Amino acid sequence: MSTPDLEFSHVGIHVRDMDTMVGFYQRVLGLVLTDRGHLPGRELAFMSRNPKEHHQVVLVSGRTGAEDDKVINQISFRVASLERLQEMFGWLQLESGPSRFRAIDHGNAWTLYFHDPEGNRLELFVDTPWYVQQPRSEPLDLTEPADRIRARTQAWCRADPSFASAQAWQADLKARIEQGMGGSHVGR
C-alpha cells in the first residue's frame, strides 16, 4: 500500500475538572462548545473554531495521576472516504504493531480506533453528510459493503431528534463562531 493520504484533524485530552477546562478553552482560545455529553464512565466536551470541524479539541473526563502523567486521549486523522477507511482497516490488520481495533459509527463520522505499538490511541475517520448530537457510539462493521453502512447510518441519524445535514450544522456553527458565542450547543 502507498503512503496513506491522511489529514490531521483533532486531539483528545483527558481532564480532571471539565468545567474549568471548557471555560479555559472558550476564553483563551475562543473555541465554541459544539456538544457535551456522557458515555459510560466518562464525560466528553467537543469544541471547535472551524465550522467544518465538529471538534478540533475533545476534552474527556477521567484524568488521574500526577500532573506530569500522559493526558492525550487520541490523535485523529481524516481519510478521504468510507471505502478508504475500509481499505486501511484491512491493511492495518496485516501490520505488526497496531492493536485493540474498535470501529464506531458516530453518525457524523465513521471511525476506526486502534493503538500504536506503545499503546497510544489513534483514530482514522471519515465524515458523514449528517449531524446528530454527540457523543454517539453505534457498532460499525467495516467489512460490510459501504453502501449498506451508509444506508444504516442515514436511517438511524434521520430518526434522531437532533438530526441535521452536516452542511446545515456547519452553517449554524459558523454563525455562532462569528458571533463569538462560546456557549453550549442548543438541541434542534
Tab-separated table of C-alpha atoms in Angstrom:
chain	number	residue	atom	x	y	z
A	1	MET	CA	0.000	0.000	0.000
A	2	SER	CA	1.240	3.517	-0.767
A	3	THR	CA	1.709	6.206	1.869
A	4	PRO	CA	-1.687	6.914	3.489
A	5	ASP	CA	-3.456	10.108	2.419
A	6	LEU	CA	-4.286	11.431	5.885
A	7	GLU	CA	-5.174	14.871	7.180
A	8	PHE	CA	-4.641	15.742	10.841
A	9	SER	CA	-7.961	16.606	12.443
A	10	HIS	CA	-8.197	16.865	16.219
A	11	VAL	CA	-6.793	15.893	19.591
A	12	GLY	CA	-8.434	14.444	22.688
A	13	ILE	CA	-7.234	15.408	26.167
A	14	HIS	CA	-8.026	13.754	29.495
A	15	VAL	CA	-9.034	16.356	32.111
A	16	ARG	CA	-9.710	16.464	35.851
A	17	ASP	CA	-12.123	19.427	36.015
A	18	MET	CA	-14.349	19.571	32.931
A	19	ASP	CA	-15.983	22.950	33.657
A	20	THR	CA	-12.646	24.667	34.317
A	21	MET	CA	-11.123	23.249	31.141
A	22	VAL	CA	-14.147	24.079	28.938
A	23	GLY	CA	-14.079	27.639	30.274
A	24	PHE	CA	-10.343	27.947	29.655
A	25	TYR	CA	-10.536	26.787	26.036
A	26	GLN	CA	-13.517	29.085	25.399
A	27	ARG	CA	-11.890	32.170	26.953
A	28	VAL	CA	-8.271	31.692	25.947
A	29	LEU	CA	-8.540	30.043	22.519
A	30	GLY	CA	-12.052	31.156	21.544
A	31	LEU	CA	-13.293	27.621	20.978
A	32	VAL	CA	-17.049	27.060	20.798
A	33	LEU	CA	-18.642	24.187	22.718
A	34	THR	CA	-20.316	22.137	19.967
A	35	ASP	CA	-21.610	19.213	22.045
A	36	ARG	CA	-21.313	17.844	25.557
A	37	GLY	CA	-22.493	14.547	26.956
A	38	HIS	CA	-21.715	11.229	28.574
A	39	LEU	CA	-20.665	7.757	27.556
A	40	PRO	CA	-20.333	5.039	30.199
A	41	GLY	CA	-17.756	6.142	32.749
A	42	ARG	CA	-16.798	9.464	31.167
A	43	GLU	CA	-17.982	12.916	30.166
A	44	LEU	CA	-16.972	14.477	26.848
A	45	ALA	CA	-16.928	18.092	25.672
A	46	PHE	CA	-16.437	18.774	21.950
A	47	MET	CA	-15.038	22.182	20.921
A	48	SER	CA	-14.178	23.911	17.626
A	49	ARG	CA	-13.311	27.198	15.909
A	50	ASN	CA	-13.900	25.801	12.422
A	51	PRO	CA	-17.483	25.356	11.146
A	52	LYS	CA	-16.357	22.419	9.019
A	53	GLU	CA	-14.986	20.595	12.076
A	54	HIS	CA	-17.408	19.247	14.671
A	55	HIS	CA	-14.482	19.278	17.060
A	56	GLN	CA	-10.840	20.239	16.966
A	57	VAL	CA	-10.406	19.519	20.676
A	58	VAL	CA	-12.317	16.923	22.675
A	59	LEU	CA	-11.996	17.061	26.468
A	60	VAL	CA	-12.537	13.705	28.186
A	61	SER	CA	-13.069	13.300	31.935
A	62	GLY	CA	-11.030	10.817	33.910
A	63	ARG	CA	-7.542	12.256	34.168
A	64	THR	CA	-5.763	10.598	37.067
A	65	GLY	CA	-2.269	10.502	38.459
A	66	ALA	CA	0.420	13.104	38.781
A	67	GLU	CA	0.483	16.439	36.965
A	68	ASP	CA	3.155	15.155	34.553
A	69	ASP	CA	1.289	11.968	33.556
A	70	LYS	CA	0.253	11.436	29.939
A	71	VAL	CA	-3.030	13.160	29.141
A	72	ILE	CA	-3.571	12.756	25.392
A	73	ASN	CA	-6.723	10.763	24.695
A	74	GLN	CA	-6.161	10.225	20.956
A	75	ILE	CA	-4.568	11.572	17.798
A	76	SER	CA	-7.031	11.731	14.916
A	77	PHE	CA	-6.635	11.669	11.144
A	78	ARG	CA	-9.295	12.190	8.470
A	79	VAL	CA	-9.366	9.856	5.458
A	80	ALA	CA	-10.956	10.622	2.094
A	81	SER	CA	-13.839	8.121	2.016
A	82	LEU	CA	-15.563	5.241	3.762
A	83	GLU	CA	-14.058	2.891	1.198
A	84	ARG	CA	-10.573	4.220	2.002
A	85	LEU	CA	-11.233	3.696	5.735
A	86	GLN	CA	-12.235	0.103	4.995
A	87	GLU	CA	-9.097	-0.393	2.886
A	88	MET	CA	-6.878	0.982	5.653
A	89	PHE	CA	-8.593	-1.246	8.236
A	90	GLY	CA	-7.681	-4.299	6.158
A	91	TRP	CA	-4.132	-3.068	5.662
A	92	LEU	CA	-3.611	-2.251	9.364
A	93	GLN	CA	-4.652	-5.750	10.379
A	94	LEU	CA	-1.732	-7.095	8.355
A	95	GLU	CA	0.782	-4.765	10.030
A	96	SER	CA	2.689	-5.780	13.134
A	97	GLY	CA	2.173	-3.300	15.951
A	98	PRO	CA	-1.384	-1.930	15.732
A	99	SER	CA	-3.746	-3.415	18.289
A	100	ARG	CA	-7.120	-3.016	20.020
A	101	PHE	CA	-9.133	-2.200	16.888
A	102	ARG	CA	-12.578	-0.703	17.508
A	103	ALA	CA	-14.837	0.564	14.717
A	104	ILE	CA	-17.590	3.001	15.729
A	105	ASP	CA	-20.414	4.762	13.898
A	106	HIS	CA	-20.804	8.211	15.478
A	107	GLY	CA	-23.467	9.326	12.967
A	108	ASN	CA	-21.410	12.347	11.966
A	109	ALA	CA	-18.360	10.144	11.273
A	110	TRP	CA	-17.311	6.538	10.727
A	111	THR	CA	-14.299	5.833	12.895
A	112	LEU	CA	-11.608	3.229	13.420
A	113	TYR	CA	-9.786	3.472	16.749
A	114	PHE	CA	-6.619	1.465	17.386
A	115	HIS	CA	-3.420	1.641	19.405
A	116	ASP	CA	0.119	2.076	18.178
A	117	PRO	CA	2.914	-0.244	19.374
A	118	GLU	CA	3.392	1.782	22.592
A	119	GLY	CA	-0.307	1.914	23.413
A	120	ASN	CA	-1.155	5.426	22.163
A	121	ARG	CA	-4.684	5.614	20.763
A	122	LEU	CA	-5.070	6.684	17.139
A	123	GLU	CA	-8.242	7.448	15.212
A	124	LEU	CA	-8.856	7.237	11.470
A	125	PHE	CA	-12.219	8.617	10.406
A	126	VAL	CA	-14.333	9.912	7.559
A	127	ASP	CA	-17.108	12.476	7.960
A	128	THR	CA	-20.675	11.598	7.012
A	129	PRO	CA	-23.036	14.122	5.409
A	130	TRP	CA	-25.153	14.142	8.605
A	131	TYR	CA	-25.099	15.581	12.107
A	132	VAL	CA	-26.549	14.094	15.292
A	133	GLN	CA	-25.779	15.301	18.795
A	134	GLN	CA	-22.571	13.845	20.225
A	135	PRO	CA	-21.318	11.712	21.801
A	136	ARG	CA	-22.848	8.740	19.947
A	137	SER	CA	-21.332	5.307	19.694
A	138	GLU	CA	-23.027	2.718	17.485
A	139	PRO	CA	-21.394	-0.536	16.345
A	140	LEU	CA	-19.681	-0.446	12.935
A	141	ASP	CA	-18.628	-3.447	10.866
A	142	LEU	CA	-16.038	-2.193	8.384
A	143	THR	CA	-16.220	-5.492	6.476
A	144	GLU	CA	-19.794	-4.745	5.330
A	145	PRO	CA	-20.387	-3.127	1.937
A	146	ALA	CA	-20.012	0.654	2.115
A	147	ASP	CA	-23.492	1.271	0.667
A	148	ARG	CA	-25.059	-0.828	3.420
A	149	ILE	CA	-23.135	1.110	6.095
A	150	ARG	CA	-24.252	4.435	4.582
A	151	ALA	CA	-27.921	3.385	4.441
A	152	ARG	CA	-27.950	2.141	8.055
A	153	THR	CA	-26.232	5.268	9.370
A	154	GLN	CA	-28.543	7.583	7.474
A	155	ALA	CA	-31.615	5.729	8.776
A	156	TRP	CA	-30.692	5.945	12.451
A	157	CYS	CA	-29.471	9.549	12.099
A	158	ARG	CA	-32.747	10.669	10.484
A	159	ALA	CA	-34.651	9.024	13.353
A	160	ASP	CA	-32.731	11.108	15.921
A	161	PRO	CA	-34.407	14.383	17.027
A	162	SER	CA	-31.075	16.248	16.757
A	163	PHE	CA	-30.634	15.263	13.080
A	164	ALA	CA	-29.437	17.891	10.614
A	165	SER	CA	-27.407	17.828	7.457
A	166	ALA	CA	-23.707	18.383	8.096
A	167	GLN	CA	-23.937	21.443	5.859
A	168	ALA	CA	-26.751	22.998	7.957
A	169	TRP	CA	-24.916	22.210	11.189
A	170	GLN	CA	-21.710	23.784	9.831
A	171	ALA	CA	-23.595	26.959	8.817
A	172	ASP	CA	-25.051	27.193	12.335
A	173	LEU	CA	-21.606	26.715	13.912
A	174	LYS	CA	-20.079	29.294	11.568
A	175	ALA	CA	-22.687	31.844	12.689
A	176	ARG	CA	-22.026	31.039	16.343
A	177	ILE	CA	-18.254	31.409	15.839
A	178	GLU	CA	-18.712	34.737	14.048
A	179	GLN	CA	-20.953	35.960	16.879
A	180	GLY	CA	-18.356	34.915	19.436
A	181	MET	CA	-20.760	32.548	21.169
A	182	GLY	CA	-18.789	30.199	23.373
A	183	GLY	CA	-21.896	28.649	24.896
A	184	SER	CA	-23.121	25.111	24.564
A	185	HIS	CA	-24.892	23.709	21.543
A	186	VAL	CA	-28.647	24.032	21.789
A	187	GLY	CA	-30.518	20.983	20.536
A	188	ARG	CA	-32.613	21.340	17.413
